[in-house]
């Protein structure tokens, strides 16, 4: 069996895809890597929320699968939006890498005053922790972000620790604690999406890590019930059923949060609905401030 696997062209996306290809090869399955350009890769001069959020990285690959140009695609699972097209399935969730954010800085930590990040969640959490910080927009791949840091445009930048590990990069700084800087849903997780065909999906089954899949399905259930997508600052993280979920004001001045042990996806949905009620005002404020219709 030979598979055509699509990916974005960034170094990180290729590293993730090559990990999947390597595991398939160990099982005797050949795979061809096909690079697909997405709107998120080309429109780097605008905030993500202005072009449709994290889903812009996924949409072009979904379409390529549905057109039959590729059999599957490899994604950072946190980029996959809640609403999914018919005809696709998530055939594998790999064992999770670090879920944490990593603060990269070369100057002393107490000298950091300007931080680069395009994430509304990271911005809100940073400002909650240190309201005097200035958080400036920063888009682009890891190399571009690190170059801008070293050019002095920022004192520090925030990246996903898992991405740095997958690229084999060792940068100065520290991981941010996940209880204070609650990660995005599914951060640190690689997923394989393919057309809903048992023969294709079955080829990826050995890659699936059941404990990770349950944790990330709990996170996604909460995310779907809360709503707001990447437009509303929200962190949702589950490890072995221990769930932390929070929604923040854009400026980090207020937040609503739940911490519970959750055993099933159905239970996660109940807590997601409860958090949506608690955080309804914050979600409305974020949509209004960003000029987005609910």
C-alpha positions as a printed Julia matrix, in Angstrom:
294×3 Matrix{Float64}:
   0.0    0.0    0.0
   1.26   3.47  -0.9
  -0.27   6.63   0.55
  -0.14  10.3   -0.46
   0.19  12.44   2.67
  -0.34  16.19   2.5
   1.28  18.79   4.71
   2.02  22.48   4.97
   5.49  23.41   3.79
   6.86  24.8    7.06
   9.81  23.08   8.71
   7.62  22.11  11.67
   4.81  20.68   9.51
   7.34  18.67   7.5
   9.02  17.36  10.67
   5.65  16.19  11.99
   4.74  14.58   8.69
   8.1   12.85   8.43
   7.54  11.37  11.89
   4.3    9.82  10.64
   5.95   8.62   7.42
   8.73   7.01   9.44
   6.29   5.09  11.64
   4.37   3.94   8.55
   7.63   2.8    6.94
   8.43   0.72  10.02
   5.13  -1.05   9.38
   5.91  -1.64   5.73
   3.68   1.12   4.32
   5.16   3.54   1.79
   4.08   7.16   1.75
   4.68  10.13  -0.55
   4.76  13.62   1.02
   2.88  16.32  -0.9
   3.2   19.96   0.15
   0.06  22.12   0.06
   0.12  25.91   0.51
  -2.57  27.34   2.8
  -3.93  30.88   3.22
  -2.46  30.92   6.72
   1.02  30.47   5.22
   0.7   33.26   2.66
  -1.27  35.91   4.62
   1.31  36.43   7.38
   0.81  40.19   7.7
  -2.56  40.02   9.42
  -3.79  38.51  12.71
  -5.12  34.96  12.48
  -8.61  35.96  13.62
  -8.87  38.31  10.61
  -8.52  35.44   8.1
 -10.58  32.8    9.85
  -8.46  31.58  12.75
  -6.34  28.45  13.05
  -8.66  26.65  10.62
  -7.03  28.39   7.65
  -4.08  26.01   8.04
  -6.37  22.99   7.71
  -8.93  24.02   5.1
  -6.7   23.63   2.03
  -5.59  20.16   3.13
  -9.18  19.09   3.84
 -10.14  20.2    0.33
  -7.22  18.32  -1.21
  -8.34  15.1    0.54
 -11.94  15.55  -0.57
 -10.81  16.19  -4.17
  -8.78  12.98  -4.1
  -5.43  14.73  -4.57
  -4.06  13.27  -1.3
  -5.16  10.42   0.94
  -4.42  12.0    4.31
  -2.92  15.04   6.01
  -0.84  15.54   9.15
  -1.7   18.43  11.45
  -0.88  19.98  14.76
  -4.17  18.88  16.29
  -4.76  22.27  17.93
  -5.11  23.77  14.42
  -8.09  21.54  13.55
 -11.35  23.49  14.02
 -14.37  22.04  15.81
 -16.6   21.98  12.71
 -15.37  19.31  10.26
 -16.44  18.52   6.68
 -18.33  15.32   5.93
 -16.21  12.6    4.37
 -13.18  13.03   6.64
 -12.08  11.18   9.78
  -9.35  11.65  12.38
  -7.66   8.28  11.91
  -4.82   8.65  14.43
  -3.8   10.78  17.39
  -0.13  10.3   18.25
   1.13  10.18  21.83
   1.24  13.73  23.13
   4.48  15.7   23.33
   4.88  18.63  25.74
   1.64  20.67  25.9
   3.4   23.71  27.4
   4.14  27.14  25.99
   7.82  28.12  26.0
   8.99  31.69  26.64
  12.1   32.32  24.54
  14.34  35.18  25.69
  18.04  35.99  25.56
  17.95  38.94  27.97
  17.34  38.45  31.72
  13.73  37.59  32.52
  13.26  40.73  34.64
  14.28  42.84  31.61
  11.49  41.42  29.41
   8.86  44.08  28.68
   7.82  43.41  25.04
   6.65  39.91  24.08
   5.68  38.71  20.62
   2.63  36.48  20.13
  -0.35  36.46  17.75
  -2.44  34.24  20.06
  -5.28  35.94  21.93
  -4.97  33.25  24.63
  -1.25  33.74  25.17
  -1.66  37.51  25.2
  -4.42  37.38  27.82
  -2.54  34.93  30.03
   0.68  36.95  29.84
  -1.17  40.15  30.76
  -2.96  38.41  33.62
   0.42  37.33  34.98
   2.15  40.68  34.35
  -0.24  43.52  33.37
   2.63  45.95  32.57
   3.86  43.82  29.66
   3.4   44.91  26.06
   2.31  41.99  23.86
   2.81  42.7   20.15
   1.58  40.75  17.13
   3.99  38.12  15.78
   3.21  35.77  12.88
   5.36  33.5   10.73
   7.17  30.19  11.11
   9.55  29.43  13.98
  12.63  30.64  12.09
  10.94  33.96  11.26
   9.84  34.49  14.86
  13.27  33.72  16.29
  14.91  36.04  13.72
  12.62  38.9   14.76
  13.48  38.26  18.4
  17.19  38.4   17.65
  16.73  41.58  15.61
  15.47  43.21  18.81
  11.84  43.65  17.74
  10.8   41.81  20.92
  12.41  41.0   24.26
  10.82  37.55  24.24
   8.51  35.41  22.13
   6.18  32.54  23.02
   6.33  29.25  21.1
   4.92  25.78  21.7
   7.57  23.7   23.45
   6.55  20.65  21.42
   7.37  22.47  18.17
  10.86  23.31  19.37
  11.43  19.7   20.4
  10.21  18.37  17.03
  12.57  20.74  15.21
  15.47  19.78  17.47
  15.87  23.4   18.59
  17.37  24.35  21.95
  16.62  28.01  22.7
  17.21  30.05  25.87
  14.17  30.47  28.09
  11.76  28.35  30.07
   8.55  26.37  29.75
   5.52  28.16  31.22
   3.59  26.18  33.86
   0.41  24.66  32.43
  -1.7   25.51  35.49
  -1.09  29.27  35.04
  -0.66  29.32  31.27
  -3.28  26.74  30.36
  -2.49  25.5   26.82
  -4.71  25.62  23.78
  -6.93  22.55  23.35
  -4.84  19.7   21.89
  -1.53  21.61  22.03
   1.44  19.26  21.69
  -0.56  16.65  19.76
  -0.14  15.45  16.16
  -3.22  14.14  14.35
  -3.74  12.38  11.04
  -6.86  13.23   9.05
  -7.87  11.09   6.08
 -10.84  10.42   3.86
 -13.46   8.3    5.54
 -12.34   5.05   3.92
 -11.67   2.0    6.14
  -8.69   0.89   4.04
  -6.97   4.28   4.36
  -7.94   4.89   7.98
  -6.84   1.38   8.94
  -3.29   2.05   7.75
  -2.92   4.74  10.43
  -4.54   2.76  13.28
  -1.2    1.56  14.76
  -0.19   5.23  15.28
  -3.18   5.96  17.54
  -2.43   6.46  21.27
  -5.65   5.77  23.18
  -4.88   7.72  26.41
  -3.91  10.83  24.41
  -6.97  10.49  22.2
  -9.27  10.45  25.25
  -7.58  13.5   26.79
  -7.77  15.51  23.57
 -11.35  14.42  22.88
 -12.26  15.72  26.35
 -10.52  19.03  25.5
 -12.3   19.27  22.15
 -15.67  18.53  23.73
 -15.18  21.4   26.19
 -13.96  23.65  23.34
 -17.0   22.84  21.2
 -19.42  23.56  24.03
 -17.7   26.79  25.09
 -17.49  28.1   21.51
 -15.47  31.14  20.58
 -12.78  29.28  18.63
  -9.4   30.97  18.58
 -11.12  34.35  18.79
 -11.86  34.11  22.5
  -8.86  33.63  24.81
  -9.33  30.16  26.23
  -7.06  27.46  27.61
  -8.26  23.87  27.87
  -5.95  21.1   29.03
  -6.63  17.55  30.2
  -4.08  15.03  31.47
  -5.25  11.57  32.51
  -8.74  13.01  33.0
  -7.66  15.99  35.1
  -9.18  18.97  33.3
  -8.4   22.68  33.57
 -10.43  25.01  31.36
 -10.6   28.79  31.38
 -11.9   31.71  29.34
 -10.24  35.11  29.75
 -10.93  38.73  28.86
  -8.75  39.9   25.96
  -6.68  42.03  28.35
  -6.34  39.26  30.96
  -8.1   41.35  33.62
 -10.9   38.83  34.27
 -11.43  35.11  33.72
 -13.71  32.18  34.43
 -12.19  28.78  35.19
 -13.1   25.2   36.08
 -10.9   22.38  37.41
 -12.43  18.9   37.52
 -11.61  15.24  37.01
 -13.51  14.11  33.93
 -13.96  10.46  32.96
 -15.96  10.67  29.72
 -16.5   12.95  26.73
 -20.16  13.32  27.76
 -19.12  14.6   31.17
 -16.69  17.0   29.48
 -19.56  18.42  27.44
 -21.53  19.1   30.62
 -18.62  21.06  32.1
 -18.08  22.85  28.8
 -21.69  24.04  28.83
 -21.27  25.19  32.43
 -18.17  27.17  31.53
 -19.94  28.72  28.53
 -22.65  30.05  30.86
 -20.05  31.37  33.32
 -18.02  33.04  30.57
 -20.83  34.28  28.31
 -20.02  37.94  28.95
 -16.3   37.48  28.21
 -17.07  35.68  24.95
 -19.45  38.44  23.82
 -16.85  41.08  24.69
 -14.14  39.31  22.67
 -16.33  39.0   19.57
 -17.37  42.65  19.8
 -13.81  43.87  20.31
 -12.48  41.85  17.37
 -15.39  42.82  15.1
 -16.53  39.21  14.6
 -20.15  38.13  14.33
 -21.02  35.18  16.62
